[in-house]
Coordinates of C-alpha atoms in Angstrom, one line a residue:
X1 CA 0.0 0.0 0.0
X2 CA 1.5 3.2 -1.0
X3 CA 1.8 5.6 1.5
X4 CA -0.2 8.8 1.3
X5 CA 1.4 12.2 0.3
X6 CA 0.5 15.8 0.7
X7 CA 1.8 19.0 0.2
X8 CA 2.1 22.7 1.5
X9 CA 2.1 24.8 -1.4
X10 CA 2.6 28.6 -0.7
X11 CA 2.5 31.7 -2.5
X12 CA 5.0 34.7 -1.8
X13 CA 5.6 38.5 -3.5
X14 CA 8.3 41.2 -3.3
X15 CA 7.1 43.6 -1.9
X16 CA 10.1 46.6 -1.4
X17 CA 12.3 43.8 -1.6
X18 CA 10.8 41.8 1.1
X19 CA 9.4 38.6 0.7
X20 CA 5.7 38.4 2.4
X21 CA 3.8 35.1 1.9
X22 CA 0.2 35.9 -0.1
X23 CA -3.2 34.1 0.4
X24 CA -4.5 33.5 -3.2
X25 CA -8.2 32.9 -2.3
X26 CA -7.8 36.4 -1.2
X27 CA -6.6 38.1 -4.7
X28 CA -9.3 37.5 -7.9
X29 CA -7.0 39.4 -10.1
X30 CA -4.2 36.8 -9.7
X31 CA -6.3 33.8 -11.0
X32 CA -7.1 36.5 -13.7
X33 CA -3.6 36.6 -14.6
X34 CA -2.8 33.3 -14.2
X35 CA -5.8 32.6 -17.0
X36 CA -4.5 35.2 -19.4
X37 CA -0.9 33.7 -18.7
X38 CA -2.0 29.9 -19.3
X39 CA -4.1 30.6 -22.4
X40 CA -1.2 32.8 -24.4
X41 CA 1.0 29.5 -23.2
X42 CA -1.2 27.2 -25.0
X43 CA -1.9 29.4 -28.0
X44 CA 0.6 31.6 -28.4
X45 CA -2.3 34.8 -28.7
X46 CA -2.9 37.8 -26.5
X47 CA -6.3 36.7 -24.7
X48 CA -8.7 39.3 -22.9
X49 CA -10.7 38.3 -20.0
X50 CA -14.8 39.6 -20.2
X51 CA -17.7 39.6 -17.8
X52 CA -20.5 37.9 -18.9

């Protein structure tokens, strides 16, 4: 039986050169970005986000 894993992951920013650890539930606009930064990965074209 293989023994069960889990991980910690945690976010951090710069801010002023320090290093403060970040709650992403918290910010909407950094899943925002992290859409717009996935889907010009995948197809290589600027993407805009719209409210529907």
């Amino acid at each position: 039986m293989r023994k069960k894993v889990s991980y910690n992951v945690r976010h951090f920013r710069l801010v002023d050169g320090e290093k403060q650890e970040l709650n992403s539930h918290d910010y909407k606009e950094l899943a925002d970005r992290c859409k717009l930064a996935y889907a010009f990965m995948t197809t290589g074209k600027e993407h805009v986000l719209v409210n529907k």
